[in-house]
C-alpha cells in the first residue's frame, strides 16, 4: 500500500522493533518531502508562549494559529456524519506516509503543537474508545518511549475525530506535567493504593483533578485501569464513555505512568460566548498537560492566570465526585 513509508532506514528500525527511531525518521523525512508538514513545523517558530506559575507547577499558554480547525472542530454526530473522515487511509493527503504498527498507522500531524507530533490511527474506521484499547495505548507508549509521550482524548472530550480511533504522541517533557508529575503528586496527591508493583494516587492541584497509576507490570496496569473505568462510569452515571483525557509516559526502568484527567465537560462556557467574553479554548490532554493552546491571538493576549484557572476548574469533575472515586477505588 502506498501509505507506508518506503525507506530503508525506517524499515531497518522497524525490523529492530525500534518504533521510536522509525517515527523520528519518518518525521524528519516528511518534514522535507511533504509541504503541508513543512508549513506546519515552520509555523511553530511563530508560536508565542507565556507561562503562568501556580504553586508547584506551571501552565503555558501558546498562541498557535495552525490549531484553529482542531480547536473549533464540530464534533456533534450530525457534523461528523456529513464530513469525510480525515483519518481514514483513503482520505489522507497524497504525500502523507505512515508506519504500520500492529493494527495502527503512525502518521505525522501536519498541524503540530509538539515539535514532533504524531497521530496514531487505527487501520479501520471505528469509534474512539478507551475501554478495550487501553492495552494498545500503553504498548504504543512503551514502544515510542525513547522520545515520546502518548495521549488519548475521549470522543466527547477533545478528540476532533470521535468516529475514528486514534492516539497522539509528542516529545517527552514538552508538556510541563511530564516533568512536574512527582512534585504535584507529593504536594497534592492522596494515596489510593501503593505496593511494590503498583501505585495509584488521586490528585487535586487546585485547577485539575486526576488519577495516576504507576506500574511496571503491564497486566496489572490494564486490570487496574479496567476497574477504575467501571467505577468512574458508575459514579458519573454514564452508559457512554465517561469524559477523560489520558497521558501515558513510559521509562524502561520504572514502567508506565498513566495520568487520567477527570472531566465534567468538553468545553468551557467562554468557548460558546457570543460577546467579547468569548475565548476560543478547548481543553484536551495537551492543554491540561500544561500547554494550553489559543488559536486566536487576541485570546492569548488577554488570558490571565485567574481566567485560565477558572476555565480549567470548570471542565473538571468537582471535589465530591473525586472523593467518591477515591472511596470506590480504595476498595479495589
Ligand atoms: Zn475514519
mmCIF file of C-alpha atoms and ligand atoms in Angstrom:
data_model
loop_
_atom_site.group_PDB
_atom_site.id
_atom_site.type_symbol
_atom_site.label_atom_id
_atom_site.label_comp_id
_atom_site.label_asym_id
_atom_site.label_seq_id
_atom_site.Cartn_x
_atom_site.Cartn_y
_atom_site.Cartn_z
ATOM 1 C CA UNK A 1 0.000 0.000 0.000
ATOM 2 C CA UNK A 2 1.295 3.445 -0.930
ATOM 3 C CA UNK A 3 0.595 4.868 2.511
ATOM 4 C CA UNK A 4 3.535 3.068 4.111
ATOM 5 C CA UNK A 5 6.908 4.816 4.032
ATOM 6 C CA UNK A 6 9.238 3.114 1.565
ATOM 7 C CA UNK A 7 12.536 3.963 3.196
ATOM 8 C CA UNK A 8 15.355 1.616 4.129
ATOM 9 C CA UNK A 9 16.353 3.466 7.315
ATOM 10 C CA UNK A 10 12.789 3.314 8.612
ATOM 11 C CA UNK A 11 12.488 -0.344 7.598
ATOM 12 C CA UNK A 12 15.707 -1.172 9.456
ATOM 13 C CA UNK A 13 14.409 0.445 12.637
ATOM 14 C CA UNK A 14 11.095 -1.408 12.296
ATOM 15 C CA UNK A 15 12.968 -4.690 11.879
ATOM 16 C CA UNK A 16 14.753 -3.946 15.160
ATOM 17 C CA UNK A 17 11.362 -3.231 16.749
ATOM 18 C CA UNK A 18 12.601 0.335 17.298
ATOM 19 C CA UNK A 19 9.475 2.384 16.609
ATOM 20 C CA UNK A 20 10.847 5.452 18.420
ATOM 21 C CA UNK A 21 13.595 5.967 15.865
ATOM 22 C CA UNK A 22 11.425 4.786 12.977
ATOM 23 C CA UNK A 23 8.891 7.502 13.899
ATOM 24 C CA UNK A 24 11.543 10.168 14.397
ATOM 25 C CA UNK A 25 12.999 9.331 10.986
ATOM 26 C CA UNK A 26 9.558 9.456 9.381
ATOM 27 C CA UNK A 27 9.049 12.935 10.814
ATOM 28 C CA UNK A 28 12.440 14.127 9.518
ATOM 29 C CA UNK A 29 11.742 12.770 6.046
ATOM 30 C CA UNK A 30 8.171 14.018 5.798
ATOM 31 C CA UNK A 31 9.221 17.458 7.021
ATOM 32 C CA UNK A 32 11.298 17.735 3.854
ATOM 33 C CA UNK A 33 9.159 15.995 1.267
ATOM 34 C CA UNK A 34 5.648 16.981 2.359
ATOM 35 C CA UNK A 35 4.890 20.701 2.064
ATOM 36 C CA UNK A 36 1.933 20.618 4.435
ATOM 37 C CA UNK A 37 4.061 19.258 7.285
ATOM 38 C CA UNK A 38 6.904 21.625 6.412
ATOM 39 C CA UNK A 39 4.479 24.564 6.705
ATOM 40 C CA UNK A 40 3.126 23.223 9.987
ATOM 41 C CA UNK A 41 6.573 22.837 11.503
ATOM 42 C CA UNK A 42 7.663 26.258 10.210
ATOM 43 C CA UNK A 43 4.571 27.837 11.751
ATOM 44 C CA UNK A 44 5.736 26.599 15.159
ATOM 45 C CA UNK A 45 8.569 29.139 15.031
ATOM 46 C CA UNK A 46 5.894 31.884 15.001
ATOM 47 C CA UNK A 47 4.179 30.432 18.052
ATOM 48 C CA UNK A 48 4.092 32.725 21.098
ATOM 49 C CA UNK A 49 4.038 31.419 24.642
ATOM 50 C CA UNK A 50 3.635 32.821 28.115
ATOM 51 C CA UNK A 51 3.876 30.904 31.334
ATOM 52 C CA UNK A 52 1.675 31.068 34.436
ATOM 53 C CA UNK A 53 3.261 29.858 37.639
ATOM 54 C CA UNK A 54 0.980 28.112 40.120
ATOM 55 C CA UNK A 55 2.027 26.677 43.458
ATOM 56 C CA UNK A 56 4.283 23.793 42.409
ATOM 57 C CA UNK A 57 3.543 23.707 38.687
ATOM 58 C CA UNK A 58 3.120 25.864 35.626
ATOM 59 C CA UNK A 59 0.716 26.142 32.730
ATOM 60 C CA UNK A 60 1.932 27.657 29.483
ATOM 61 C CA UNK A 61 -0.391 29.483 27.131
ATOM 62 C CA UNK A 62 0.506 29.022 23.472
ATOM 63 C CA UNK A 63 -0.764 31.151 20.586
ATOM 64 C CA UNK A 64 -0.896 28.706 17.671
ATOM 65 C CA UNK A 65 -2.970 29.811 14.670
ATOM 66 C CA UNK A 66 -2.465 26.430 12.990
ATOM 67 C CA UNK A 67 -4.751 24.806 15.562
ATOM 68 C CA UNK A 68 -7.884 26.760 14.611
ATOM 69 C CA UNK A 69 -9.526 23.838 12.791
ATOM 70 C CA UNK A 70 -8.884 21.396 15.594
ATOM 71 C CA UNK A 71 -9.827 23.723 18.461
ATOM 72 C CA UNK A 72 -13.096 24.753 16.851
ATOM 73 C CA UNK A 73 -13.917 21.351 15.308
ATOM 74 C CA UNK A 74 -17.598 20.495 15.251
ATOM 75 C CA UNK A 75 -17.852 17.077 16.851
ATOM 76 C CA UNK A 76 -21.619 16.605 17.069
ATOM 77 C CA UNK A 77 -22.895 13.476 15.333
ATOM 78 C CA UNK A 78 -24.632 15.404 12.529
ATOM 79 C CA UNK A 79 -21.450 17.309 11.571
ATOM 80 C CA UNK A 80 -19.426 14.096 11.817
ATOM 81 C CA UNK A 81 -21.817 12.148 9.576
ATOM 82 C CA UNK A 82 -21.724 14.887 6.948
ATOM 83 C CA UNK A 83 -17.960 15.019 6.523
ATOM 84 C CA UNK A 84 -15.435 12.587 5.084
ATOM 85 C CA UNK A 85 -13.322 11.035 7.832
ATOM 86 C CA UNK A 86 -9.912 12.719 7.677
ATOM 87 C CA UNK A 87 -8.192 9.820 9.457
ATOM 88 C CA UNK A 88 -9.291 7.073 7.066
ATOM 89 C CA UNK A 89 -6.405 5.983 4.847
ATOM 90 C CA UNK A 90 -8.238 6.753 1.612
ATOM 91 C CA UNK A 91 -8.759 10.364 2.691
ATOM 92 C CA UNK A 92 -5.235 11.141 3.868
ATOM 93 C CA UNK A 93 -3.250 13.766 1.925
ATOM 94 C CA UNK A 94 -1.498 12.420 -1.188
ATOM 95 C CA UNK A 95 2.013 12.921 0.181
ATOM 96 C CA UNK A 96 1.397 11.575 3.666
ATOM 97 C CA UNK A 97 3.234 8.381 4.607
ATOM 98 C CA UNK A 98 2.979 6.259 7.715
ATOM 99 C CA UNK A 99 4.428 3.355 9.652
ATOM 100 C CA UNK A 100 2.418 0.221 10.283
ATOM 101 C CA UNK A 101 2.328 -0.626 13.983
ATOM 102 C CA UNK A 102 0.161 -3.650 14.803
ATOM 103 C CA UNK A 103 -3.369 -2.523 13.882
ATOM 104 C CA UNK A 104 -2.376 1.126 13.804
ATOM 105 C CA UNK A 105 -0.642 3.563 11.479
ATOM 106 C CA UNK A 106 1.818 6.110 12.875
ATOM 107 C CA UNK A 107 1.359 9.401 10.986
ATOM 108 C CA UNK A 108 2.959 12.852 11.281
ATOM 109 C CA UNK A 109 0.499 15.531 12.397
ATOM 110 C CA UNK A 110 0.728 18.440 9.918
ATOM 111 C CA UNK A 111 -0.839 20.821 12.491
ATOM 112 C CA UNK A 112 1.629 20.272 15.311
ATOM 113 C CA UNK A 113 1.691 21.505 18.878
ATOM 114 C CA UNK A 114 4.708 19.374 19.835
ATOM 115 C CA UNK A 115 7.913 19.935 17.806
ATOM 116 C CA UNK A 116 7.402 16.321 16.641
ATOM 117 C CA UNK A 117 3.726 15.464 16.756
ATOM 118 C CA UNK A 118 2.151 12.187 15.624
ATOM 119 C CA UNK A 119 -1.351 10.868 15.167
ATOM 120 C CA UNK A 120 -1.602 7.119 15.600
ATOM 121 C CA UNK A 121 -4.748 5.941 13.866
ATOM 122 C CA UNK A 122 -6.412 2.558 13.794
ATOM 123 C CA UNK A 123 -6.284 0.919 10.346
ATOM 124 C CA UNK A 124 -10.074 0.628 10.335
ATOM 125 C CA UNK A 125 -12.739 3.267 10.762
ATOM 126 C CA UNK A 126 -14.020 2.508 14.267
ATOM 127 C CA UNK A 127 -15.159 4.738 17.138
ATOM 128 C CA UNK A 128 -12.809 6.436 19.568
ATOM 129 C CA UNK A 129 -12.986 4.478 22.832
ATOM 130 C CA UNK A 130 -10.502 3.551 25.513
ATOM 131 C CA UNK A 131 -12.040 0.708 27.485
ATOM 132 C CA UNK A 132 -10.869 -2.046 25.153
ATOM 133 C CA UNK A 133 -7.907 -0.205 23.597
ATOM 134 C CA UNK A 134 -6.083 0.872 26.759
ATOM 135 C CA UNK A 135 -3.634 -2.022 26.303
ATOM 136 C CA UNK A 136 -2.870 -0.726 22.786
ATOM 137 C CA UNK A 137 -2.192 2.713 24.185
ATOM 138 C CA UNK A 138 0.311 1.532 26.773
ATOM 139 C CA UNK A 139 2.060 -0.704 24.230
ATOM 140 C CA UNK A 140 2.436 2.269 21.883
ATOM 141 C CA UNK A 141 3.650 4.348 24.806
ATOM 142 C CA UNK A 142 6.328 1.757 25.659
ATOM 143 C CA UNK A 143 7.413 1.361 22.047
ATOM 144 C CA UNK A 144 7.711 5.111 21.414
ATOM 145 C CA UNK A 145 9.129 5.894 24.848
ATOM 146 C CA UNK A 146 12.633 6.738 23.769
ATOM 147 C CA UNK A 147 11.372 10.183 22.691
ATOM 148 C CA UNK A 148 7.615 10.458 23.087
ATOM 149 C CA UNK A 149 4.657 10.519 25.475
ATOM 150 C CA UNK A 150 1.326 9.192 24.239
ATOM 151 C CA UNK A 151 -2.036 10.829 24.768
ATOM 152 C CA UNK A 152 -5.700 9.959 24.374
ATOM 153 C CA UNK A 153 -8.656 12.320 24.174
ATOM 154 C CA UNK A 154 -12.107 10.853 24.749
ATOM 155 C CA UNK A 155 -14.735 11.018 21.984
ATOM 156 C CA UNK A 156 -16.715 13.670 23.878
ATOM 157 C CA UNK A 157 -13.720 15.283 25.441
ATOM 158 C CA UNK A 158 -11.330 16.727 22.891
ATOM 159 C CA UNK A 159 -10.947 14.172 20.098
ATOM 160 C CA UNK A 160 -11.534 16.008 16.835
ATOM 161 C CA UNK A 161 -12.315 12.663 15.143
ATOM 162 C CA UNK A 162 -14.575 10.892 17.685
ATOM 163 C CA UNK A 163 -15.608 8.453 14.950
ATOM 164 C CA UNK A 164 -12.100 7.144 14.208
ATOM 165 C CA UNK A 165 -9.955 5.534 16.913
ATOM 166 C CA UNK A 166 -6.651 7.359 17.389
ATOM 167 C CA UNK A 167 -3.972 8.336 19.881
ATOM 168 C CA UNK A 168 -1.365 11.079 19.659
ATOM 169 C CA UNK A 169 2.320 11.145 20.520
ATOM 170 C CA UNK A 170 4.701 14.022 21.068
ATOM 171 C CA UNK A 171 8.078 14.886 22.534
ATOM 172 C CA UNK A 172 8.559 13.857 26.156
ATOM 173 C CA UNK A 173 8.874 16.780 28.586
ATOM 174 C CA UNK A 174 7.229 19.233 26.188
ATOM 175 C CA UNK A 175 4.155 19.153 28.415
ATOM 176 C CA UNK A 176 5.217 20.531 31.810
ATOM 177 C CA UNK A 177 3.361 17.741 33.631
ATOM 178 C CA UNK A 178 5.832 15.151 32.247
ATOM 179 C CA UNK A 179 8.466 16.799 34.400
ATOM 180 C CA UNK A 180 6.362 18.102 37.280
ATOM 181 C CA UNK A 181 4.349 14.959 37.979
ATOM 182 C CA UNK A 182 6.199 13.814 41.092
ATOM 183 C CA UNK A 183 6.235 17.285 42.631
ATOM 184 C CA UNK A 184 2.491 17.642 42.007
ATOM 185 C CA UNK A 185 1.788 14.170 43.357
ATOM 186 C CA UNK A 186 3.828 14.784 46.508
ATOM 187 C CA UNK A 187 2.225 18.162 47.130
ATOM 188 C CA UNK A 188 -1.403 17.441 46.213
ATOM 189 C CA UNK A 189 -1.740 13.670 45.916
ATOM 190 C CA UNK A 190 -3.774 11.329 48.087
ATOM 191 C CA UNK A 191 -2.708 7.706 48.099
ATOM 192 C CA UNK A 192 -5.367 5.259 46.945
ATOM 193 C CA UNK A 193 -3.179 2.197 46.785
ATOM 194 C CA UNK A 194 0.541 1.569 46.973
ATOM 195 C CA UNK A 195 2.551 -1.630 46.653
ATOM 196 C CA UNK A 196 5.833 -2.700 45.107
ATOM 197 C CA UNK A 197 4.041 -3.370 41.822
ATOM 198 C CA UNK A 198 1.568 -0.544 41.528
ATOM 199 C CA UNK A 199 0.856 2.886 42.868
ATOM 200 C CA UNK A 200 -2.450 4.705 42.459
ATOM 201 C CA UNK A 201 -2.999 8.305 43.574
ATOM 202 C CA UNK A 202 -5.748 10.903 43.346
ATOM 203 C CA UNK A 203 -4.619 14.474 42.759
ATOM 204 C CA UNK A 204 -6.405 17.812 43.084
ATOM 205 C CA UNK A 205 -3.881 20.562 42.439
ATOM 206 C CA UNK A 206 -6.441 23.349 42.696
ATOM 207 C CA UNK A 207 -7.223 23.616 38.986
ATOM 208 C CA UNK A 208 -7.058 19.968 37.771
ATOM 209 C CA UNK A 209 -8.199 16.638 39.143
ATOM 210 C CA UNK A 210 -6.665 13.390 38.043
ATOM 211 C CA UNK A 211 -5.915 9.796 38.942
ATOM 212 C CA UNK A 212 -2.413 8.455 38.370
ATOM 213 C CA UNK A 213 -1.490 4.810 38.021
ATOM 214 C CA UNK A 214 2.188 3.847 38.019
ATOM 215 C CA UNK A 215 3.301 0.293 37.370
ATOM 216 C CA UNK A 216 5.919 -1.758 35.607
ATOM 217 C CA UNK A 217 3.501 -4.708 35.415
ATOM 218 C CA UNK A 218 1.548 -4.443 32.141
ATOM 219 C CA UNK A 219 -1.242 -6.873 33.080
ATOM 220 C CA UNK A 220 -1.749 -5.331 36.499
ATOM 221 C CA UNK A 221 -1.910 -1.860 34.962
ATOM 222 C CA UNK A 222 -4.544 -2.969 32.436
ATOM 223 C CA UNK A 223 -6.590 -4.695 35.137
ATOM 224 C CA UNK A 224 -6.426 -1.636 37.398
ATOM 225 C CA UNK A 225 -7.457 0.719 34.606
ATOM 226 C CA UNK A 226 -10.364 -1.502 33.716
ATOM 227 C CA UNK A 227 -11.613 -1.483 37.319
ATOM 228 C CA UNK A 228 -11.143 2.258 37.549
ATOM 229 C CA UNK A 229 -13.100 2.695 34.297
ATOM 230 C CA UNK A 230 -16.074 0.804 35.690
ATOM 231 C CA UNK A 231 -16.072 2.823 38.919
ATOM 232 C CA UNK A 232 -15.729 6.140 37.067
ATOM 233 C CA UNK A 233 -18.570 5.218 34.676
ATOM 234 C CA UNK A 234 -20.838 4.358 37.592
ATOM 235 C CA UNK A 235 -20.039 7.490 39.571
ATOM 236 C CA UNK A 236 -20.542 9.723 36.522
ATOM 237 C CA UNK A 237 -23.681 7.721 35.714
ATOM 238 C CA UNK A 238 -22.582 7.149 32.143
ATOM 239 C CA UNK A 239 -23.576 4.443 29.669
ATOM 240 C CA UNK A 240 -21.210 6.028 27.191
ATOM 241 C CA UNK A 241 -17.519 6.595 27.871
ATOM 242 C CA UNK A 242 -17.106 8.963 30.830
ATOM 243 C CA UNK A 243 -15.143 12.108 29.996
ATOM 244 C CA UNK A 244 -11.403 11.712 30.286
ATOM 245 C CA UNK A 245 -8.030 12.576 28.785
ATOM 246 C CA UNK A 246 -5.017 10.338 29.291
ATOM 247 C CA UNK A 247 -1.267 10.814 29.183
ATOM 248 C CA UNK A 248 0.967 7.744 29.234
ATOM 249 C CA UNK A 249 4.653 8.193 29.985
ATOM 250 C CA UNK A 250 6.964 5.174 29.972
ATOM 251 C CA UNK A 251 10.524 4.646 31.171
ATOM 252 C CA UNK A 252 12.216 1.251 30.887
ATOM 253 C CA UNK A 253 13.445 1.424 34.478
ATOM 254 C CA UNK A 254 10.148 2.374 36.153
ATOM 255 C CA UNK A 255 7.465 1.299 33.718
ATOM 256 C CA UNK A 256 4.313 3.271 32.948
ATOM 257 C CA UNK A 257 2.791 6.305 34.496
ATOM 258 C CA UNK A 258 -0.727 6.917 33.282
ATOM 259 C CA UNK A 259 -2.481 10.166 34.189
ATOM 260 C CA UNK A 260 -6.265 10.123 33.859
ATOM 261 C CA UNK A 261 -7.752 13.609 33.833
ATOM 262 C CA UNK A 262 -11.307 13.504 35.170
ATOM 263 C CA UNK A 263 -13.583 15.768 33.154
ATOM 264 C CA UNK A 264 -17.092 17.078 33.634
ATOM 265 C CA UNK A 265 -17.391 18.920 30.350
ATOM 266 C CA UNK A 266 -15.710 19.203 26.980
ATOM 267 C CA UNK A 267 -15.606 22.975 26.542
ATOM 268 C CA UNK A 268 -15.943 25.925 28.936
ATOM 269 C CA UNK A 269 -18.838 28.405 28.684
ATOM 270 C CA UNK A 270 -16.409 31.022 27.315
ATOM 271 C CA UNK A 271 -15.971 28.894 24.183
ATOM 272 C CA UNK A 272 -19.650 29.380 23.303
ATOM 273 C CA UNK A 273 -19.984 33.025 24.367
ATOM 274 C CA UNK A 274 -21.101 35.357 21.587
ATOM 275 C CA UNK A 275 -19.889 38.605 23.101
ATOM 276 C CA UNK A 276 -16.421 39.959 23.867
ATOM 277 C CA UNK A 277 -16.005 37.404 26.657
ATOM 278 C CA UNK A 278 -15.638 34.669 24.019
ATOM 279 C CA UNK A 279 -12.441 32.694 24.433
ATOM 280 C CA UNK A 280 -11.606 30.098 21.806
ATOM 281 C CA UNK A 281 -10.073 27.423 24.003
ATOM 282 C CA UNK A 282 -10.988 23.747 24.034
ATOM 283 C CA UNK A 283 -9.010 21.956 26.752
ATOM 284 C CA UNK A 284 -7.799 18.440 25.929
ATOM 285 C CA UNK A 285 -4.834 16.357 27.104
ATOM 286 C CA UNK A 286 -2.043 18.637 25.849
ATOM 287 C CA UNK A 287 -3.727 21.788 27.178
ATOM 288 C CA UNK A 288 -4.290 20.404 30.655
ATOM 289 C CA UNK A 289 -0.898 18.694 30.474
ATOM 290 C CA UNK A 290 0.386 22.263 30.656
ATOM 291 C CA UNK A 291 0.453 23.690 27.118
ATOM 292 C CA UNK A 292 -2.880 25.420 26.655
ATOM 293 C CA UNK A 293 -3.445 26.321 23.023
ATOM 294 C CA UNK A 294 -5.117 29.527 21.858
ATOM 295 C CA UNK A 295 -5.621 29.701 18.079
ATOM 296 C CA UNK A 296 -6.696 33.381 18.258
ATOM 297 C CA UNK A 297 -4.035 35.913 19.177
ATOM 298 C CA UNK A 298 -6.496 38.233 20.954
ATOM 299 C CA UNK A 299 -7.435 35.417 23.365
ATOM 300 C CA UNK A 300 -3.783 34.625 24.003
ATOM 301 C CA UNK A 301 -3.020 38.294 24.666
ATOM 302 C CA UNK A 302 -5.747 38.811 27.239
ATOM 303 C CA UNK A 303 -5.840 35.470 29.038
ATOM 304 C CA UNK A 304 -4.863 35.876 32.706
ATOM 305 C CA UNK A 305 -3.742 33.308 35.235
ATOM 306 C CA UNK A 306 -7.072 33.639 37.072
ATOM 307 C CA UNK A 307 -9.124 33.147 33.889
ATOM 308 C CA UNK A 308 -7.076 30.134 32.905
ATOM 309 C CA UNK A 309 -7.550 28.627 36.361
ATOM 310 C CA UNK A 310 -11.319 29.215 36.142
ATOM 311 C CA UNK A 311 -11.520 27.611 32.684
ATOM 312 C CA UNK A 312 -9.675 24.528 33.921
ATOM 313 C CA UNK A 313 -11.749 24.230 37.110
ATOM 314 C CA UNK A 314 -14.930 24.496 35.066
ATOM 315 C CA UNK A 315 -14.156 21.477 32.866
ATOM 316 C CA UNK A 316 -13.032 19.071 35.608
ATOM 317 C CA UNK A 317 -15.214 16.971 37.924
ATOM 318 C CA UNK A 318 -15.997 18.529 41.296
ATOM 319 C CA UNK A 319 -14.484 17.642 44.632
ATOM 320 C CA UNK A 320 -17.355 15.385 45.751
ATOM 321 C CA UNK A 321 -17.036 13.255 42.608
ATOM 322 C CA UNK A 322 -13.316 12.906 43.184
ATOM 323 C CA UNK A 323 -13.970 11.841 46.796
ATOM 324 C CA UNK A 324 -16.401 9.154 45.617
ATOM 325 C CA UNK A 325 -13.829 7.881 43.122
ATOM 326 C CA UNK A 326 -11.196 7.716 45.864
ATOM 327 C CA UNK A 327 -13.526 5.756 48.182
ATOM 328 C CA UNK A 328 -14.556 3.266 45.496
ATOM 329 C CA UNK A 329 -11.032 2.817 44.095
ATOM 330 C CA UNK A 330 -9.687 2.171 47.595
ATOM 331 C CA UNK A 331 -11.878 -0.946 47.641
ATOM 332 C CA UNK A 332 -10.182 -2.351 44.524
HETATM 333 ZN ZN1 LIG B 1 -12.119 7.027 9.528
#
